[in-house]
Coordinates of C-alpha atoms and ligand atoms in Angstrom, one line a residue:
M1 CA -4.8 -170.6 -135.9
R2 CA -7.8 -171.2 -132.6
V3 CA -10.3 -173.5 -133.9
A4 CA -13.5 -174.4 -132.0
M5 CA -15.1 -178.0 -133.0
F6 CA -18.5 -178.3 -132.6
S7 CA -20.2 -181.4 -132.3
T8 CA -17.3 -183.5 -131.6
K9 CA -17.8 -187.3 -130.5
T10 CA -14.5 -189.3 -129.3
Y11 CA -14.0 -190.7 -132.7
D12 CA -13.3 -187.1 -134.0
K13 CA -11.0 -186.3 -131.2
T14 CA -8.5 -188.8 -131.8
F15 CA -7.8 -188.6 -136.0
F16 CA -7.8 -184.4 -135.7
E17 CA -5.6 -184.8 -132.5
A18 CA -3.1 -187.8 -134.5
K19 CA -3.0 -185.4 -137.5
N20 CA -2.8 -182.3 -136.0
E21 CA 0.9 -183.2 -134.8
K22 CA 1.7 -182.0 -138.4
F23 CA 0.0 -178.9 -138.4
G24 CA 0.1 -177.6 -135.1
H25 CA -3.3 -176.0 -134.6
E26 CA -5.2 -175.3 -131.1
I27 CA -8.3 -176.9 -131.3
T28 CA -11.0 -176.9 -128.7
Y29 CA -12.9 -179.5 -128.6
L30 CA -16.8 -179.6 -128.3
E31 CA -19.0 -181.4 -127.4
A32 CA -22.3 -179.0 -128.1
R33 CA -23.5 -178.4 -131.4
L34 CA -23.6 -175.5 -132.8
T35 CA -26.9 -173.3 -132.8
K36 CA -28.0 -169.6 -131.5
D37 CA -27.4 -170.7 -128.7
T38 CA -24.0 -171.7 -128.0
T39 CA -22.1 -169.0 -131.0
S40 CA -20.6 -168.0 -127.3
L41 CA -18.4 -170.4 -127.4
A42 CA -17.0 -169.8 -130.2
E43 CA -15.8 -167.2 -128.1
N44 CA -11.8 -166.4 -128.8
N45 CA -11.3 -168.7 -131.8
Q46 CA -10.6 -167.3 -135.5
A47 CA -12.4 -170.4 -136.7
A48 CA -15.9 -172.3 -136.3
C49 CA -14.9 -176.2 -137.1
V50 CA -18.9 -177.5 -138.0
F51 CA -20.0 -180.6 -139.3
V52 CA -24.1 -181.9 -140.9
N53 CA -26.3 -181.3 -138.8
D54 CA -24.4 -177.8 -137.3
I55 CA -26.7 -174.7 -137.8
L56 CA -24.9 -172.0 -139.2
D57 CA -27.8 -170.0 -140.3
A58 CA -27.9 -166.1 -141.2
D59 CA -28.6 -165.4 -137.0
V60 CA -25.7 -167.8 -136.1
L61 CA -22.8 -166.3 -138.7
R62 CA -23.9 -163.0 -137.5
N63 CA -23.3 -163.8 -133.8
L64 CA -20.3 -166.0 -134.9
S65 CA -18.6 -162.4 -136.7
E66 CA -19.5 -160.5 -134.0
K67 CA -16.9 -163.1 -132.0
K68 CA -14.8 -162.1 -134.2
V69 CA -14.7 -165.6 -136.3
S70 CA -13.6 -165.7 -139.6
L71 CA -13.4 -169.1 -141.0
I72 CA -16.1 -171.8 -140.8
A73 CA -13.9 -175.5 -141.6
L74 CA -16.7 -177.9 -142.5
R75 CA -15.7 -181.3 -141.7
C76 CA -18.3 -182.3 -144.3
A77 CA -18.9 -182.6 -148.0
G78 CA -22.0 -180.8 -147.8
F79 CA -22.7 -177.3 -147.0
N80 CA -26.2 -176.8 -147.6
N81 CA -26.3 -175.8 -143.6
V82 CA -24.4 -173.0 -144.2
D83 CA -25.9 -169.5 -145.4
I84 CA -23.6 -169.0 -148.3
K85 CA -24.1 -165.5 -149.1
T86 CA -24.7 -164.4 -145.3
A87 CA -21.1 -165.1 -144.8
D88 CA -20.0 -163.7 -148.0
E89 CA -21.4 -160.5 -147.0
L90 CA -20.0 -160.8 -143.8
G91 CA -16.3 -161.6 -145.2
I92 CA -16.7 -165.3 -143.4
K93 CA -14.5 -168.0 -145.5
V94 CA -16.6 -171.8 -146.1
V95 CA -13.4 -174.3 -146.5
R96 CA -15.1 -177.5 -146.6
V97 CA -13.9 -181.6 -147.7
P98 CA -15.3 -182.1 -151.0
A99 CA -14.1 -185.6 -151.2
Y100 CA -12.7 -187.6 -149.0
S101 CA -13.9 -191.3 -149.4
P102 CA -16.6 -191.1 -152.1
H103 CA -16.2 -194.9 -152.0
A104 CA -16.7 -195.2 -148.1
V105 CA -20.6 -193.6 -148.8
A106 CA -21.4 -196.1 -152.0
E107 CA -20.3 -198.9 -150.2
H108 CA -22.5 -198.5 -147.7
T109 CA -25.3 -197.6 -150.2
V110 CA -25.0 -201.1 -151.8
G111 CA -24.7 -202.6 -148.5
L112 CA -28.1 -201.1 -147.1
M113 CA -29.2 -202.5 -151.9
L114 CA -27.3 -205.5 -150.5
A115 CA -29.4 -206.2 -146.8
L116 CA -32.6 -205.1 -147.4
N117 CA -33.0 -207.0 -151.1
R118 CA -31.9 -210.1 -149.0
K119 CA -33.5 -208.9 -146.0
I120 CA -30.0 -209.9 -143.6
H121 CA -31.4 -207.4 -140.4
R122 CA -34.1 -210.1 -140.4
A123 CA -32.3 -213.3 -140.9
Y124 CA -29.3 -211.5 -138.3
A125 CA -32.4 -211.3 -135.3
R126 CA -34.0 -214.7 -136.3
V127 CA -30.9 -216.9 -136.2
R128 CA -30.0 -215.5 -132.4
E129 CA -33.3 -217.0 -131.8
A130 CA -32.5 -220.3 -133.0
N131 CA -35.0 -219.8 -136.0
F132 CA -33.7 -220.9 -139.3
S133 CA -36.8 -220.5 -141.3
L134 CA -36.3 -219.4 -144.5
E135 CA -40.2 -217.9 -144.8
G136 CA -39.9 -214.3 -145.5
L137 CA -36.3 -214.5 -146.6
L138 CA -36.6 -214.5 -150.3
G139 CA -34.4 -212.2 -152.8
F140 CA -33.7 -211.1 -155.6
D141 CA -30.5 -211.4 -158.2
M142 CA -28.3 -208.2 -158.8
R143 CA -27.3 -209.1 -161.7
G144 CA -30.4 -207.8 -164.6
K145 CA -31.9 -205.3 -162.6
T146 CA -32.0 -202.2 -163.7
V147 CA -30.8 -199.6 -160.6
G148 CA -31.4 -196.1 -161.6
I149 CA -28.5 -193.6 -159.8
I150 CA -29.7 -189.5 -159.4
G151 CA -26.6 -187.1 -159.4
T152 CA -23.2 -189.4 -160.9
G153 CA -20.8 -186.9 -159.3
K154 CA -18.3 -188.9 -157.4
I155 CA -20.6 -190.5 -155.1
G156 CA -22.7 -191.6 -157.7
Q157 CA -20.2 -192.7 -160.1
S158 CA -18.6 -194.8 -157.6
V159 CA -21.7 -196.6 -156.9
A160 CA -22.0 -197.1 -160.6
E161 CA -18.8 -199.0 -160.5
I162 CA -19.8 -201.4 -157.9
L163 CA -23.0 -202.5 -159.2
Q164 CA -21.6 -202.4 -162.7
G165 CA -19.6 -205.5 -161.5
F166 CA -22.7 -207.1 -160.2
G167 CA -24.3 -207.4 -163.2
C168 CA -26.6 -203.7 -163.2
K169 CA -28.4 -202.2 -165.6
L170 CA -27.6 -198.7 -165.0
L171 CA -29.8 -195.7 -165.7
A172 CA -28.6 -192.3 -164.7
H173 CA -30.0 -188.7 -164.1
D174 CA -27.4 -185.7 -163.8
P175 CA -27.6 -182.4 -165.0
Y176 CA -23.8 -182.4 -165.9
P177 CA -22.9 -186.0 -167.6
N178 CA -20.4 -188.1 -166.3
E179 CA -18.4 -188.9 -169.3
A180 CA -16.5 -191.5 -167.5
L181 CA -20.1 -193.6 -166.8
K182 CA -21.1 -192.6 -170.6
E183 CA -18.3 -195.0 -171.9
M184 CA -18.7 -197.5 -169.3
G185 CA -22.6 -197.5 -170.6
V186 CA -24.2 -195.9 -168.1
E187 CA -27.6 -194.4 -170.1
Y188 CA -28.1 -190.8 -169.0
V189 CA -32.1 -190.2 -169.0
K190 CA -34.9 -188.1 -167.3
L191 CA -36.1 -188.3 -163.9
P192 CA -40.0 -189.5 -165.3
E193 CA -37.6 -192.7 -167.5
L194 CA -35.1 -193.4 -164.6
F195 CA -38.3 -193.5 -162.2
S196 CA -41.0 -195.3 -164.4
S197 CA -38.0 -198.0 -165.3
S198 CA -35.9 -198.7 -162.1
D199 CA -36.0 -202.0 -159.8
I200 CA -33.4 -200.1 -157.0
I201 CA -33.1 -196.1 -157.1
S202 CA -30.2 -194.4 -155.3
L203 CA -29.8 -190.5 -154.5
H204 CA -26.4 -189.1 -154.6
C205 CA -27.2 -185.1 -155.8
P206 CA -26.7 -182.7 -153.4
L207 CA -29.6 -181.0 -151.6
M208 CA -30.7 -177.7 -153.1
P209 CA -34.0 -175.6 -153.7
E210 CA -34.4 -178.3 -157.0
T211 CA -33.6 -181.5 -155.7
Y212 CA -35.5 -180.7 -152.4
H213 CA -38.4 -183.5 -152.3
I214 CA -37.2 -184.8 -155.2
I215 CA -38.8 -187.7 -154.1
D216 CA -42.4 -186.4 -153.3
D217 CA -46.0 -188.4 -153.9
A218 CA -46.1 -187.4 -158.3
A219 CA -42.3 -189.4 -158.0
I220 CA -42.8 -192.2 -156.4
R221 CA -46.5 -192.6 -158.5
M222 CA -44.2 -192.9 -161.8
M223 CA -41.9 -195.8 -159.9
K224 CA -42.3 -199.4 -160.5
K225 CA -44.8 -201.3 -157.5
G226 CA -41.8 -203.1 -155.0
V227 CA -38.7 -200.9 -156.5
M228 CA -36.0 -200.0 -153.7
L229 CA -35.3 -196.4 -153.2
I230 CA -32.3 -195.3 -151.3
N231 CA -31.3 -192.1 -149.6
T232 CA -27.9 -191.5 -148.4
S233 CA -27.3 -187.9 -149.7
R234 CA -29.3 -185.4 -147.6
G235 CA -32.7 -186.1 -145.8
A236 CA -34.7 -183.7 -147.6
L237 CA -34.1 -184.9 -150.5
V238 CA -37.3 -187.5 -149.6
D239 CA -40.7 -186.4 -148.5
T240 CA -40.9 -189.3 -145.2
P241 CA -44.5 -189.0 -145.1
D242 CA -44.9 -189.1 -148.9
V243 CA -42.7 -192.4 -148.7
I244 CA -44.3 -193.9 -145.6
E245 CA -47.9 -194.0 -148.2
G246 CA -45.8 -195.6 -150.4
L247 CA -44.7 -198.3 -148.1
K248 CA -48.2 -198.6 -146.8
D249 CA -49.8 -199.3 -150.2
G250 CA -46.9 -201.6 -151.2
K251 CA -45.3 -199.1 -154.4
I252 CA -42.7 -198.7 -152.5
G253 CA -40.8 -202.8 -151.9
Y254 CA -37.8 -201.8 -149.9
L255 CA -36.0 -198.1 -147.8
G256 CA -32.6 -198.0 -147.3
L257 CA -31.8 -194.4 -145.6
D258 CA -28.9 -193.0 -143.7
V259 CA -30.2 -189.7 -143.7
Y260 CA -33.6 -188.2 -142.4
E261 CA -34.5 -184.6 -143.2
E262 CA -35.3 -184.4 -139.2
E263 CA -31.9 -186.1 -138.4
G264 CA -30.6 -183.1 -136.2
D265 CA -32.7 -183.8 -133.1
L266 CA -31.6 -187.5 -133.7
F267 CA -28.4 -189.0 -135.1
F268 CA -25.5 -189.1 -133.5
E269 CA -26.7 -189.0 -130.1
D270 CA -27.5 -192.4 -128.0
L271 CA -30.7 -191.9 -127.1
S272 CA -31.0 -195.6 -126.6
E273 CA -33.1 -194.1 -122.9
K274 CA -35.0 -191.2 -124.2
V275 CA -38.9 -191.7 -125.4
I276 CA -38.5 -190.8 -129.6
Q277 CA -40.7 -187.6 -129.9
D278 CA -40.8 -187.7 -133.9
D279 CA -43.7 -189.8 -135.3
V280 CA -43.1 -189.7 -138.8
F281 CA -39.6 -191.1 -137.9
S282 CA -41.1 -194.0 -135.0
R283 CA -43.6 -195.0 -137.6
L284 CA -40.6 -195.7 -141.0
L285 CA -39.0 -198.2 -138.1
T286 CA -42.1 -200.6 -137.5
F287 CA -41.7 -201.2 -141.3
P288 CA -39.6 -204.7 -142.0
N289 CA -38.7 -203.6 -145.5
V290 CA -36.5 -200.9 -143.7
I291 CA -32.9 -200.0 -142.4
V292 CA -32.4 -196.8 -141.1
T293 CA -28.5 -196.4 -140.3
G294 CA -27.6 -193.1 -138.8
H295 CA -25.7 -190.8 -141.2
Q296 CA -22.7 -193.3 -140.8
A297 CA -22.1 -194.2 -144.2
F298 CA -18.6 -191.7 -144.1
F299 CA -18.0 -193.4 -141.3
T300 CA -14.7 -195.5 -142.0
V301 CA -10.8 -195.4 -141.3
D302 CA -9.8 -194.5 -144.7
A303 CA -13.0 -191.1 -144.6
M304 CA -12.0 -190.2 -141.0
K305 CA -8.1 -189.9 -141.7
S306 CA -8.4 -187.3 -145.4
I307 CA -11.4 -185.4 -143.4
A308 CA -9.1 -184.8 -140.8
E309 CA -5.5 -183.8 -143.2
T310 CA -8.4 -182.0 -145.1
T311 CA -9.5 -179.7 -142.8
L312 CA -6.8 -179.0 -141.6
S313 CA -5.0 -177.9 -144.2
N314 CA -7.5 -176.5 -145.7
I315 CA -7.5 -174.3 -142.3
S316 CA -4.0 -174.0 -142.6
T317 CA -3.9 -172.2 -146.1
V318 CA -6.2 -169.8 -144.9
E319 CA -4.3 -169.2 -141.9
E320 CA -1.2 -168.1 -144.9
G321 CA -3.7 -166.1 -146.4
K322 CA -3.2 -168.4 -149.4
P323 CA -6.3 -169.4 -152.2
C324 CA -7.9 -172.8 -150.7
V325 CA -9.4 -175.0 -153.6
N326 CA -12.0 -176.6 -151.1
E327 CA -13.3 -173.0 -150.8
V328 CA -17.2 -172.0 -150.7
T329 CA -18.6 -169.0 -152.1
V330 CA -21.9 -167.7 -153.9
D331 CA -19.7 -167.4 -157.5
F332 CA -18.7 -171.6 -156.7
I333 CA -22.7 -172.4 -155.8
K334 CA -23.5 -170.5 -158.7
S335 CA -21.1 -172.2 -161.1
Ligands
LIG401 P1 -20.7 -185.1 -155.7 O1 -20.3 -183.1 -156.7 O2 -19.5 -184.5 -156.8 O3 -21.4 -184.9 -156.7 C1 -23.3 -184.4 -157.0 C2 -23.9 -184.9 -158.5 O4 -25.3 -184.1 -158.0 C3 -23.4 -183.9 -159.5 O5 -22.6 -184.3 -160.5 C4 -24.3 -182.9 -159.5 O6 -24.0 -182.6 -161.3 C5 -25.5 -183.2 -159.8 N1 -26.7 -182.5 -159.3 C6 -26.8 -181.9 -159.1 N2 -28.1 -181.3 -159.1 C7 -28.7 -182.0 -159.6 C8 -30.2 -182.8 -160.0 N3 -30.8 -181.7 -160.2 N4 -30.3 -183.6 -160.2 C9 -29.4 -185.0 -160.3 N5 -28.4 -184.5 -160.2 C10 -27.7 -183.4 -159.6 O7 -21.3 -184.9 -154.6 P2 -20.8 -186.1 -153.7 O8 -19.2 -185.8 -153.4 O9 -20.6 -187.3 -155.2 O10 -22.2 -186.7 -153.2 C11 -22.9 -186.2 -153.4 C12 -24.3 -186.3 -152.1 O11 -23.8 -186.9 -150.9 C13 -23.4 -184.9 -151.2 O12 -24.3 -183.5 -151.3 C14 -23.8 -184.9 -149.9 O13 -25.3 -184.2 -149.7 C15 -24.0 -187.2 -149.6 N6 -23.0 -187.5 -148.8 C16 -23.3 -187.8 -147.7 C17 -22.7 -188.6 -146.7 C18 -23.0 -189.9 -145.7 O14 -22.2 -190.4 -144.8 N7 -24.4 -189.9 -146.1 C19 -21.1 -188.5 -147.3 C20 -20.9 -187.3 -147.8 C21 -21.8 -186.5 -148.6

């Protein structure tokens, strides 16, 4: 298939070129993000391969359909950036990579917890300046602490498994409890109980209307003073101005983010020579107890190989006219 790959970085090209020797698709690697201004770049292609911050709203999908693009191949798990209903109506198939390495995201999540707790980001900078003082670096034992996991699918489960090894007490909230976790002794509770009982709260649910700003002022008010909040899922699960207020009054003691609601204008680019215009994001960076990474939780060799393999295989399956298990449709979302 002829595929226009948007938002391509050198690392995408490296992994896709290697895997594509087996699949033989004609891929055009484009640096541009897919937006309504860049749809023309998809001309003469049957598929558009996109990532988390490409925009596939109704206007973009209509433009792509006019250009005879009939397949959207997401090279990620989340599909909140695609108007699935419009895609269905236009007869554009949407496929994704539901699981590439939940462990990659889970391990980064726990990495954020440990770095925040033991203040490794501050210790790193201090030691490089020959400052070996321990003042301000006091942490706590993870063992015995209560961690609340919101969303216990593949990534949430992996986080729970790691933290069980640390001796944490695990609470969870998910409309569809995970039997394997229940057998491990994870206790499913309602959200208010999770908020009020957890020392650490980690978000692993998808972004949907029901989960939009699941962490807002009302939720924060229920939490323990000094709680650690981690979001490696999707930025808009968190109301950032409310979280900033929580940080300012000490209710939130630690914040670890790999995603940010307005990350589309920031992440995946080197902006080190630019003035950041997003004042909310800039405020986050001023706190000593906040660590932000730029949507890198998925970024391991193992995950990249798996993403390339599944994406190209999805494209081949659709090209051959076979049903694709990784297709996202309106019916799939309802189920
Ligand atoms: P998954 O589909 O396996 O699990 C999601 C879980 O969330 C499911 O068990 C589902 O029942 C649950 N859920 C749905 N609605 C909920 C609600 N209202 N409250 C609580 N739980 C709810 O997905 P996954 O592979 O574990 O991925 C989770 C999320 O991680 C994805 O949606 C994506 O946004 C994010 N992600 C981030 C990165 C990264 O690099 N930072 C990489 C991959 C995925």
